[in-house]
mmCIF file of C-alpha atoms and ligand atoms in Angstrom:
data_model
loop_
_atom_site.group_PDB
_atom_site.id
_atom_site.type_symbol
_atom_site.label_atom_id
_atom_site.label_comp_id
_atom_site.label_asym_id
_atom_site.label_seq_id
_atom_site.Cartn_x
_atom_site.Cartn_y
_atom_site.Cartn_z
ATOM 1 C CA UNK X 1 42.718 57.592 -43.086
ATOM 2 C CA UNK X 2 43.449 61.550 -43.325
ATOM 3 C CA UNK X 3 40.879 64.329 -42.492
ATOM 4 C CA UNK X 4 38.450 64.667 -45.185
ATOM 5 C CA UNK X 5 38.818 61.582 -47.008
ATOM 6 C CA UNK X 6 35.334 60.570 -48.389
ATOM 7 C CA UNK X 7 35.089 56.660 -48.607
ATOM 8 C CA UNK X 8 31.935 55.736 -50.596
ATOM 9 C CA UNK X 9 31.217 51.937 -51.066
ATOM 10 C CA UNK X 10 32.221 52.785 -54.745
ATOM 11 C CA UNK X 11 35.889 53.037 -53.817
ATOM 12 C CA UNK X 12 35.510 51.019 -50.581
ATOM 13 C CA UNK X 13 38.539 48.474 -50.059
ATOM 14 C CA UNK X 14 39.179 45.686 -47.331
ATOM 15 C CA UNK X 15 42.028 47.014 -45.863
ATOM 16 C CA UNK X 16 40.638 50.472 -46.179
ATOM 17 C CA UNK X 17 37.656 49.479 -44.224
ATOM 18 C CA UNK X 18 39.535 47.539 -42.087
ATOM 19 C CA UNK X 19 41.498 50.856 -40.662
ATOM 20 C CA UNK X 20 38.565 52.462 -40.496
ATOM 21 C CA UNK X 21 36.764 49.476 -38.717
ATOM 22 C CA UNK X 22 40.124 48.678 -36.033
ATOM 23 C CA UNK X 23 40.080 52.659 -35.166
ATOM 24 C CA UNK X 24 36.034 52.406 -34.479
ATOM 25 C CA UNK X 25 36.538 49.778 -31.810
ATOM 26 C CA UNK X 26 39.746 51.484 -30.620
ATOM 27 C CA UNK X 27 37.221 54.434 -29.480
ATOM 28 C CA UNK X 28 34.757 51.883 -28.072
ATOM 29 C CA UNK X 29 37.782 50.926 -25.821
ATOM 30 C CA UNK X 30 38.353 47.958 -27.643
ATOM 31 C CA UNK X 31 41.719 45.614 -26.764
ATOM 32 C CA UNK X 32 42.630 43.932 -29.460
ATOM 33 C CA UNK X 33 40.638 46.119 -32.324
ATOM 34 C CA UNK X 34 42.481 45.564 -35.382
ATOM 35 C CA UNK X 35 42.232 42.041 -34.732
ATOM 36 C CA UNK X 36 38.639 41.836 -33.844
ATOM 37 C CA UNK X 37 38.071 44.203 -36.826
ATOM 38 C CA UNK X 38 39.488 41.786 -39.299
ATOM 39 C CA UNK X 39 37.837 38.912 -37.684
ATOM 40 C CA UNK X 40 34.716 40.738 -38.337
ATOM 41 C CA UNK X 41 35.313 41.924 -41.560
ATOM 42 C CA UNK X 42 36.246 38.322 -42.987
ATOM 43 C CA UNK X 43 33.180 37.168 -41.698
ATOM 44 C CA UNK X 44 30.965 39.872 -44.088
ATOM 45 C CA UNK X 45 32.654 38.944 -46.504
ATOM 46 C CA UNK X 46 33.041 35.344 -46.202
ATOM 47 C CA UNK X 47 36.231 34.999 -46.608
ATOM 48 C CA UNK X 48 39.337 33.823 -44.474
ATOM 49 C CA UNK X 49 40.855 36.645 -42.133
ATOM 50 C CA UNK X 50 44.387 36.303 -43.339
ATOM 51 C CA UNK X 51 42.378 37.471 -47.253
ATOM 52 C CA UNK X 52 41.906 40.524 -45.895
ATOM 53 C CA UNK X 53 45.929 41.317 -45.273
ATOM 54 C CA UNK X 54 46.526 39.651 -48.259
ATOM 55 C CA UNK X 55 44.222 41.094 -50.448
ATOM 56 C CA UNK X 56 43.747 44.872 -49.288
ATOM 57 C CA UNK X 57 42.710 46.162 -52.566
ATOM 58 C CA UNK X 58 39.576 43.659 -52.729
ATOM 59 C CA UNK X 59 36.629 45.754 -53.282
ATOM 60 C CA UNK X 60 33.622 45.310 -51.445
ATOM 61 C CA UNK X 61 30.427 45.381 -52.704
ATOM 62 C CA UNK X 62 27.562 47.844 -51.117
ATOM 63 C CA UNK X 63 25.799 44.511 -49.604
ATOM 64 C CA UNK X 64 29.370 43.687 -48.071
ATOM 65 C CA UNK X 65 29.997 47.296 -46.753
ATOM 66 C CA UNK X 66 26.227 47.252 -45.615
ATOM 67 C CA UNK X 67 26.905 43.929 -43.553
ATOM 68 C CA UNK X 68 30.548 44.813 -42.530
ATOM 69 C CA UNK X 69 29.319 47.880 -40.688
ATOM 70 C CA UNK X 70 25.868 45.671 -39.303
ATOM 71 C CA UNK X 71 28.899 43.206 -37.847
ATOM 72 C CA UNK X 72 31.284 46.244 -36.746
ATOM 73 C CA UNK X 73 28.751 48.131 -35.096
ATOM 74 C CA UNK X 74 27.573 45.142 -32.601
ATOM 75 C CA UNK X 75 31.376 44.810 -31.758
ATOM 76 C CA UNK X 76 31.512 48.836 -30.978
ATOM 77 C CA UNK X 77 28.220 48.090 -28.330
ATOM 78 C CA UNK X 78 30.737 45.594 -26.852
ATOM 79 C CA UNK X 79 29.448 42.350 -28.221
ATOM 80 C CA UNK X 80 31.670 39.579 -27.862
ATOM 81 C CA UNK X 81 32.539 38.383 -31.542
ATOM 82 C CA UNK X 82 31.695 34.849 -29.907
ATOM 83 C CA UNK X 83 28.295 36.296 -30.037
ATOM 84 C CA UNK X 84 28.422 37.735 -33.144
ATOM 85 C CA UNK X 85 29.226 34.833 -34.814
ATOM 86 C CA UNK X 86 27.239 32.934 -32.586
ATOM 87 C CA UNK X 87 29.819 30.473 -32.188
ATOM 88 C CA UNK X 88 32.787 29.414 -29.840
ATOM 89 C CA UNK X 89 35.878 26.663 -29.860
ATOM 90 C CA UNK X 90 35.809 24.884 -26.954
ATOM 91 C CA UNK X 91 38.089 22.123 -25.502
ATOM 92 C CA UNK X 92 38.630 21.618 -29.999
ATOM 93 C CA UNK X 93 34.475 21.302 -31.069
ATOM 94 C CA UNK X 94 32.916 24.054 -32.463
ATOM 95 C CA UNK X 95 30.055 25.087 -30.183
ATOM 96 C CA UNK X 96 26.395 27.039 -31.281
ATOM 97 C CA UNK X 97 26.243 29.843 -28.285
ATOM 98 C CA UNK X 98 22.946 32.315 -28.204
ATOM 99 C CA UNK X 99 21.770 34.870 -26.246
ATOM 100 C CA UNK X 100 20.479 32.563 -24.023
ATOM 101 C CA UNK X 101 23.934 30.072 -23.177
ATOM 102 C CA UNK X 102 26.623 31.128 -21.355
ATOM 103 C CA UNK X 103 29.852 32.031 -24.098
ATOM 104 C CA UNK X 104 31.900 29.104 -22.476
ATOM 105 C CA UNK X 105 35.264 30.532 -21.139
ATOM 106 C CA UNK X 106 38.661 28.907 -21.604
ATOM 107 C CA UNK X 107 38.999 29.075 -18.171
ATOM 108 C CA UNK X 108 36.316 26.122 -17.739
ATOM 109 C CA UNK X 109 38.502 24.126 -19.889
ATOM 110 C CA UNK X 110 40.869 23.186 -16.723
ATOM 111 C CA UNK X 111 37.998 21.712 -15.128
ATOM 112 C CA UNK X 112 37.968 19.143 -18.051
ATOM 113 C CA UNK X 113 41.230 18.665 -18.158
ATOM 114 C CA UNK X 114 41.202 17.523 -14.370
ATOM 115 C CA UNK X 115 38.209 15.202 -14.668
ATOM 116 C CA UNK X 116 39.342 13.542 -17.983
ATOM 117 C CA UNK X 117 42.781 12.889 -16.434
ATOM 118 C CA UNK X 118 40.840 11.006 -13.705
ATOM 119 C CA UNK X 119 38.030 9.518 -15.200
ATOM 120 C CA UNK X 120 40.086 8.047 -18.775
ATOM 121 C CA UNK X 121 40.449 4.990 -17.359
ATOM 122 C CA UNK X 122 37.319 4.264 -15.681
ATOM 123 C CA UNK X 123 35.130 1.173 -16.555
ATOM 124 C CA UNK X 124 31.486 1.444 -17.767
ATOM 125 C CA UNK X 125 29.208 2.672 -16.389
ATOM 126 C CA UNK X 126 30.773 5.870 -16.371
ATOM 127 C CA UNK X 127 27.464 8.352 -16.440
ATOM 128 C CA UNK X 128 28.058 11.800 -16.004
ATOM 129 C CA UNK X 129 25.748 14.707 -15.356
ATOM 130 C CA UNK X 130 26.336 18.685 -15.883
ATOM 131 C CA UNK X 131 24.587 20.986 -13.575
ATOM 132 C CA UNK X 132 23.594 24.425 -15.282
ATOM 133 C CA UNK X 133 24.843 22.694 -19.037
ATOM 134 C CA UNK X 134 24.432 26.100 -21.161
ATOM 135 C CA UNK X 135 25.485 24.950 -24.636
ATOM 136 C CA UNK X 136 26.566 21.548 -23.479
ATOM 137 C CA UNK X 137 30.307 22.714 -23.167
ATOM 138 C CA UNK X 138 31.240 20.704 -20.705
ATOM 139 C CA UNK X 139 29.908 17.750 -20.879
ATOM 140 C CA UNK X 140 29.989 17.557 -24.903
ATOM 141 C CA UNK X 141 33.641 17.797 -24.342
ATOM 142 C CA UNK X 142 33.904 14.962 -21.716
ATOM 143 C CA UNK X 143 32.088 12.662 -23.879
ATOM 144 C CA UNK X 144 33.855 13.712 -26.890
ATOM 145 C CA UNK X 145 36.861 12.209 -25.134
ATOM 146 C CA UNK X 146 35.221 9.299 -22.915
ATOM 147 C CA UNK X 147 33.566 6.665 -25.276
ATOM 148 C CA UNK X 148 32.495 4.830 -22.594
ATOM 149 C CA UNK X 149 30.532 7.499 -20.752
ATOM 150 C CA UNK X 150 27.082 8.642 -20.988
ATOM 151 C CA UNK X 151 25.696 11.772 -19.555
ATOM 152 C CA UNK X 152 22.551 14.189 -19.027
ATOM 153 C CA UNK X 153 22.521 17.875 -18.979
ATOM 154 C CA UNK X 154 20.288 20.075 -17.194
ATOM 155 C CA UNK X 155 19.219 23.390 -17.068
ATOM 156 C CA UNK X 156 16.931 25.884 -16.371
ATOM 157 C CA UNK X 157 16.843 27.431 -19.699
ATOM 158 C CA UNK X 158 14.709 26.176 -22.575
ATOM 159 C CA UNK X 159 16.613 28.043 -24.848
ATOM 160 C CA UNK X 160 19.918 26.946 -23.885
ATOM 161 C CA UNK X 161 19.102 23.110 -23.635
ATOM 162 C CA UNK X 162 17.708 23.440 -27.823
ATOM 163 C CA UNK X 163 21.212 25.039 -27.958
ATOM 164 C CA UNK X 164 22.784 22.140 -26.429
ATOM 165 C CA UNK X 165 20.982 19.470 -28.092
ATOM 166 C CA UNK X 166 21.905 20.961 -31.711
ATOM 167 C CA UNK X 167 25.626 21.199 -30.248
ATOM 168 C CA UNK X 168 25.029 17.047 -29.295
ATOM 169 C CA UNK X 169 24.039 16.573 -32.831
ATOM 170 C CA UNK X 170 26.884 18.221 -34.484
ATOM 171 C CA UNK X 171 29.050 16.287 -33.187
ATOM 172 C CA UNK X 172 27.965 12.994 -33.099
ATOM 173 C CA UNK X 173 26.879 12.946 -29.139
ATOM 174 C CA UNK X 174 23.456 12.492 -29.019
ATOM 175 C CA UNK X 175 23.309 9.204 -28.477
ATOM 176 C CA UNK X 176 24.714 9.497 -24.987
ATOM 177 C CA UNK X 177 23.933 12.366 -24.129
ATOM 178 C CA UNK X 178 20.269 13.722 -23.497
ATOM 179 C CA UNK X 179 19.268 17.209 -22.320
ATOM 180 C CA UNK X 180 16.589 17.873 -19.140
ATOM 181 C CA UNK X 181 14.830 20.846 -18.305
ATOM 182 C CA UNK X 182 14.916 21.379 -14.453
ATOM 183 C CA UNK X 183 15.354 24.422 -11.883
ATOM 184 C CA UNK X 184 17.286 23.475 -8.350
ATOM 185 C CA UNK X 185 15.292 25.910 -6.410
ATOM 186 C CA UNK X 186 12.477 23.897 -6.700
ATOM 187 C CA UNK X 187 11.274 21.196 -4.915
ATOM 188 C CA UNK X 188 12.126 17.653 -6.414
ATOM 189 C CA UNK X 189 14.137 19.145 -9.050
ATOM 190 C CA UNK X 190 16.095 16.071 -9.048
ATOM 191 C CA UNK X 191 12.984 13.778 -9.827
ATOM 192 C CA UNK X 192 14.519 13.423 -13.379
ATOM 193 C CA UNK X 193 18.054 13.185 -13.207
ATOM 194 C CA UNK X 194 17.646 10.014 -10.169
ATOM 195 C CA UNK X 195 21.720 8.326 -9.496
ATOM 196 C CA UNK X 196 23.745 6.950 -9.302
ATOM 197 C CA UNK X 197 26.230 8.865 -10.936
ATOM 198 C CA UNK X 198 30.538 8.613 -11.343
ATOM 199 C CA UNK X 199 30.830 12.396 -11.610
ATOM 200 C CA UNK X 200 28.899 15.916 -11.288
ATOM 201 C CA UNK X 201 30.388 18.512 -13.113
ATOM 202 C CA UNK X 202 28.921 22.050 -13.096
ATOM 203 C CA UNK X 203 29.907 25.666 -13.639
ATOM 204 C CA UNK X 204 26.877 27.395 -11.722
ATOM 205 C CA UNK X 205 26.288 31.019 -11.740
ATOM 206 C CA UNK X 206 28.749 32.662 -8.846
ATOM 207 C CA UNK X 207 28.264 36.140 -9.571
ATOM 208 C CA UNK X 208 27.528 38.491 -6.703
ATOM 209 C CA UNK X 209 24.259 40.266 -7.692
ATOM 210 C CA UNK X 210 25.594 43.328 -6.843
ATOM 211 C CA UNK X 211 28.653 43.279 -8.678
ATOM 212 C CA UNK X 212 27.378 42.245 -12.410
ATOM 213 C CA UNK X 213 27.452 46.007 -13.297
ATOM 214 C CA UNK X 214 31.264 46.289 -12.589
ATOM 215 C CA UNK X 215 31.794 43.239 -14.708
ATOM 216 C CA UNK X 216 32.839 43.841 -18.540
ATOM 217 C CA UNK X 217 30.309 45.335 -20.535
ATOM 218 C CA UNK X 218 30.407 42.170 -22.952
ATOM 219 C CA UNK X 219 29.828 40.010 -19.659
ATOM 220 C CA UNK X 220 27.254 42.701 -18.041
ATOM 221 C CA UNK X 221 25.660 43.100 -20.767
ATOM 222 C CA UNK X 222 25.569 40.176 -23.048
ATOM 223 C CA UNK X 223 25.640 36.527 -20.732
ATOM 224 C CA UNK X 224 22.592 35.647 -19.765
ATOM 225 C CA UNK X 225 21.514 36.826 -15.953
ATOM 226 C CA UNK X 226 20.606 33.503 -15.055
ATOM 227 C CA UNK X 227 24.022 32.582 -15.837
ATOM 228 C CA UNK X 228 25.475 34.900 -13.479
ATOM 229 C CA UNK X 229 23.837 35.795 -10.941
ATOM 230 C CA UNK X 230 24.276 33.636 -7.507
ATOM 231 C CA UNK X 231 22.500 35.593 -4.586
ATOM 232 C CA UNK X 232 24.177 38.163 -2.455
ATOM 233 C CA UNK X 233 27.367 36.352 -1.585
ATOM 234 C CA UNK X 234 27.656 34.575 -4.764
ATOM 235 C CA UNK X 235 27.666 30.923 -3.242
ATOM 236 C CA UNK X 236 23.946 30.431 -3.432
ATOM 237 C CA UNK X 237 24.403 27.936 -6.247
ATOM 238 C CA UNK X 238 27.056 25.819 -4.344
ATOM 239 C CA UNK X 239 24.553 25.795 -0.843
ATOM 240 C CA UNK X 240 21.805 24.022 -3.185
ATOM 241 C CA UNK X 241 24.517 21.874 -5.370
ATOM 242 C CA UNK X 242 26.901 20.570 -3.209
ATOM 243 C CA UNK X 243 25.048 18.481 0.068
ATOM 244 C CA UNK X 244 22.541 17.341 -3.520
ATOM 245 C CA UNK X 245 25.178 15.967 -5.486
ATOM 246 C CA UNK X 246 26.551 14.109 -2.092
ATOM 247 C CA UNK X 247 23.120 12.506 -2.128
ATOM 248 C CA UNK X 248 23.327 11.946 -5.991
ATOM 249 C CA UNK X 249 26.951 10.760 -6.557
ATOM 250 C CA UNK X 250 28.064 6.974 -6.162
ATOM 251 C CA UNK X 251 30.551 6.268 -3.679
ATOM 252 C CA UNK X 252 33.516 7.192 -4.671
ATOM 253 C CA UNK X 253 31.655 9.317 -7.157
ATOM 254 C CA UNK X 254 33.892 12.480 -8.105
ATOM 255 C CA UNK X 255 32.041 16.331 -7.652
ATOM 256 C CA UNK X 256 33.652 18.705 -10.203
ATOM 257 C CA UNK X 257 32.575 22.527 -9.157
ATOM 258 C CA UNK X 258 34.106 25.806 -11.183
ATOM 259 C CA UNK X 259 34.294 28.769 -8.910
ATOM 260 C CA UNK X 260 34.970 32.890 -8.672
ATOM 261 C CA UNK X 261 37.649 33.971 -7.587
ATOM 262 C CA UNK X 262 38.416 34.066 -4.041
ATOM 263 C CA UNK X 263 35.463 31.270 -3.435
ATOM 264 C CA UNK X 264 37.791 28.509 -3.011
ATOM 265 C CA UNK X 265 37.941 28.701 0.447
ATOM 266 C CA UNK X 266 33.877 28.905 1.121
ATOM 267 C CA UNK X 267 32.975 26.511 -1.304
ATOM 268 C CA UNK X 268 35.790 24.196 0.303
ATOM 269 C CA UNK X 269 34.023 24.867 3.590
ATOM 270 C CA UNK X 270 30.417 23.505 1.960
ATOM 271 C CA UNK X 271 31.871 20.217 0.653
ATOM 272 C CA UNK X 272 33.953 19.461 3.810
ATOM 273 C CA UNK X 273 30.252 19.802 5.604
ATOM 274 C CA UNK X 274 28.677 17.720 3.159
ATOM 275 C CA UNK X 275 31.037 14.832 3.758
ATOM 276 C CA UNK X 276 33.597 15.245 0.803
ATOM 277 C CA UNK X 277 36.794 13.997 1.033
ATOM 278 C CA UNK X 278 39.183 17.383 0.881
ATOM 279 C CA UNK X 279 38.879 18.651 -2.228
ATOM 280 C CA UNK X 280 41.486 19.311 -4.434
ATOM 281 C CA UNK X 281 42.009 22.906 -6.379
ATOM 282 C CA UNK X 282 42.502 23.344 -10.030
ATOM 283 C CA UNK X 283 44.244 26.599 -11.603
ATOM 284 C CA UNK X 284 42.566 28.530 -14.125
ATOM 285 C CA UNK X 285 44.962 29.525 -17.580
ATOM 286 C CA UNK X 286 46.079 32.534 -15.082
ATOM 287 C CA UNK X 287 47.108 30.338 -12.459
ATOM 288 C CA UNK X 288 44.165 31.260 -9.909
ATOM 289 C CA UNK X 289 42.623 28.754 -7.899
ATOM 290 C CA UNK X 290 39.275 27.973 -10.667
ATOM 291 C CA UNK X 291 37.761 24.586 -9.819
ATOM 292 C CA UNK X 292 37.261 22.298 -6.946
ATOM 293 C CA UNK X 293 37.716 18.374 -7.662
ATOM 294 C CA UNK X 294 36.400 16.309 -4.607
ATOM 295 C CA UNK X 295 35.366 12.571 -3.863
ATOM 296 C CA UNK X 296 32.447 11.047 -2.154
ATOM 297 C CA UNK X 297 33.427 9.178 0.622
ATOM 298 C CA UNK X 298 33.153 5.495 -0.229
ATOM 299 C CA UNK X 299 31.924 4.227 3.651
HETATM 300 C C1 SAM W 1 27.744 29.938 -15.548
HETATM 301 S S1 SAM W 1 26.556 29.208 -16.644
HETATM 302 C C2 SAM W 1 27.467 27.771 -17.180
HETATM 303 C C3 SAM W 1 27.054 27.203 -18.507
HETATM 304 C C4 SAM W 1 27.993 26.133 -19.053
HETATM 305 N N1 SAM W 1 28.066 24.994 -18.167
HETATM 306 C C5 SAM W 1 29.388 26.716 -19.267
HETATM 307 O O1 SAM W 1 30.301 26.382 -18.502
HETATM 308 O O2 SAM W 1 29.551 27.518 -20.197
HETATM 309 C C6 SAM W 1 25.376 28.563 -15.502
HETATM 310 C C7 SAM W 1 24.186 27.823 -16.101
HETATM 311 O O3 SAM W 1 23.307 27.459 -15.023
HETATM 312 C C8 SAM W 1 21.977 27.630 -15.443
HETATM 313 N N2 SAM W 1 21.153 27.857 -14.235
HETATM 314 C C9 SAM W 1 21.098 28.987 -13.492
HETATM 315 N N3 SAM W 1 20.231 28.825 -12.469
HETATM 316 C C10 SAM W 1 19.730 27.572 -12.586
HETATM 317 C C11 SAM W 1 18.767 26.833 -11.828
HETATM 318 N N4 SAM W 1 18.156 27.369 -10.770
HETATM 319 N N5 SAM W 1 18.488 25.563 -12.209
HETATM 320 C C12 SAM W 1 19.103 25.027 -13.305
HETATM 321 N N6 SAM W 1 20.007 25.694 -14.071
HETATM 322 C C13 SAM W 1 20.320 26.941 -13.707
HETATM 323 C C14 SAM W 1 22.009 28.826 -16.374
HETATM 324 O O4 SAM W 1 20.906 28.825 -17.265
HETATM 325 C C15 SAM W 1 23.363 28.626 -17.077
HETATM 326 O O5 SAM W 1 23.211 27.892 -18.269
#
């Protein structure tokens, strides 16, 4: 776009706006701005993304251009399009997020990778449970691929558990899987969620509390606190989960723990105290040490 060139929604085009859109989130500090900016675009104007490049001279209507710039303008405060579109792919479903689930990383994907591999060809009962379940993420995607297993989900957040059921009911899950309200820093939190069970899984919050600020603007600002926030050292999640789910599991029961990095080494410390068998680590999509994978002691 030169200087002075007047763009009214009159003579508004798609791939005009979508300069004009990929060199607003540029200046926001945006990786990755023309892309995001044609994501964003297609979705105003319902349409597929590769329309846009293929169709530049497609006009847009002053209703389009009106919600183009409502969509572009979130993106420019640094809101993950995940949360714009209130959606995210995970492990192949299409997941509801909201301002009040975790966006589910890809990085959480290796952790159900790893239990799949060892739980596929397990016998029934195979019931799983997901500590701090968000939108469901993980264990939606375990069941999605384990017919025989059943699970429970709980969390602290009543908003994130309605998110979770609806994501159980898209795809086809709710049968075996159900959705529990608790908090682990309360007494008897476990009253509802009795064993035993094959396999904990959980991605708790490991954030030091002191270092959210530094995080990414669409992290600081946009996951939930609750998701991220794990006490001054960032393992207060893991000194509550891991000597419970020893009492919880089976024997022989499998503990499946995501983790920050540079925690693999304290968290390994907690499950070697609480009797786990040395646990082994998974790497994340960068190759850094991202999940635990340990076994209950059968004796
Ligand atoms: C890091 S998020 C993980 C969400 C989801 N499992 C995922 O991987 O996207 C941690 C979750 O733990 C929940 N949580 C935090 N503190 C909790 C507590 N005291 N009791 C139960 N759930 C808690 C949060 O609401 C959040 O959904």
């Amino acid at each position: 776009l030169n200087a002075g060139d007047r763009v009214t929604d009159a003579d508004l085009r798609a791939g005009r706006a979508l300069d004009q859109a990929a060199a607003r989130l540029r200046a926001a500090g945006i990786e990755g701005a023309r892309r995001d900016a044609r994501i964003l675009l297609a979705a105003a104007l319902g349409i597929e993304p590769s329309r846009i490049l293929a169709y530049p001279e497609r006009p847009l209507s002053p209703a389009e251009a009106a919600a183009a710039e409502r969509l572009i303008a979130r993106r420019a405060a640094r809101e993950p399009i995940s949360r714009i579109l209130g959606r995210r792919e995970f492990w192949g479903l299409e997941l509801e997020i909201s301002q009040d689930t975790l966006d589910p990383r890809p990085d959480s994907e290796a952790l159900v990778g790893a239990v799949f591999e060892r739980l596929k060809s397990h016998p029934a009962p195979l019931r799983i449970l997901d500590l701090g379940t968000g939108s469901g993420c993980l264990l939606l995607a375990l069941l999605s691929e384990l017919p025989q297993a059943e699970g429970v989900g709980l969390d602290v957040s009543p908003g994130a558990l309605a998110v979770a059921s609806r994501n159980a009911t898209a795809h086809g899950l709710t049968a075996r899987a159900q959705f529990v309200a608790g908090d682990w820093r309360q007494d008897g939190w476990t009253g509802h969620i009795p064993g035993p069970w094959q396999a904990i899984v959980s991605n708790p919050p490991y954030i030091v509390v002191d270092d959210i600020e530094d995080l990414a603007p669409e992290v600081a600002r946009f996951d939930p606190r609750v998701a991220l926030e794990a006490g001054p050292d960032g393992l207060a999640s893991y000194r509550i989960l891991i000597p419970t789910a020893a009492q919880l599991l089976a024997p022989g029961g499998l503990l499946a723990l995501e983790f920050g990095a540079g925690q693999g080494d304290p968290v390994g410390s907690l499950l070697a105290r609480a009797g786990f068998e040395a646990p082994v680590l998974i790497p994340d999509l960068s190759g850094t040490p991202r999940c635990a994978i340990a076994t209950k002691g059968r004796g």
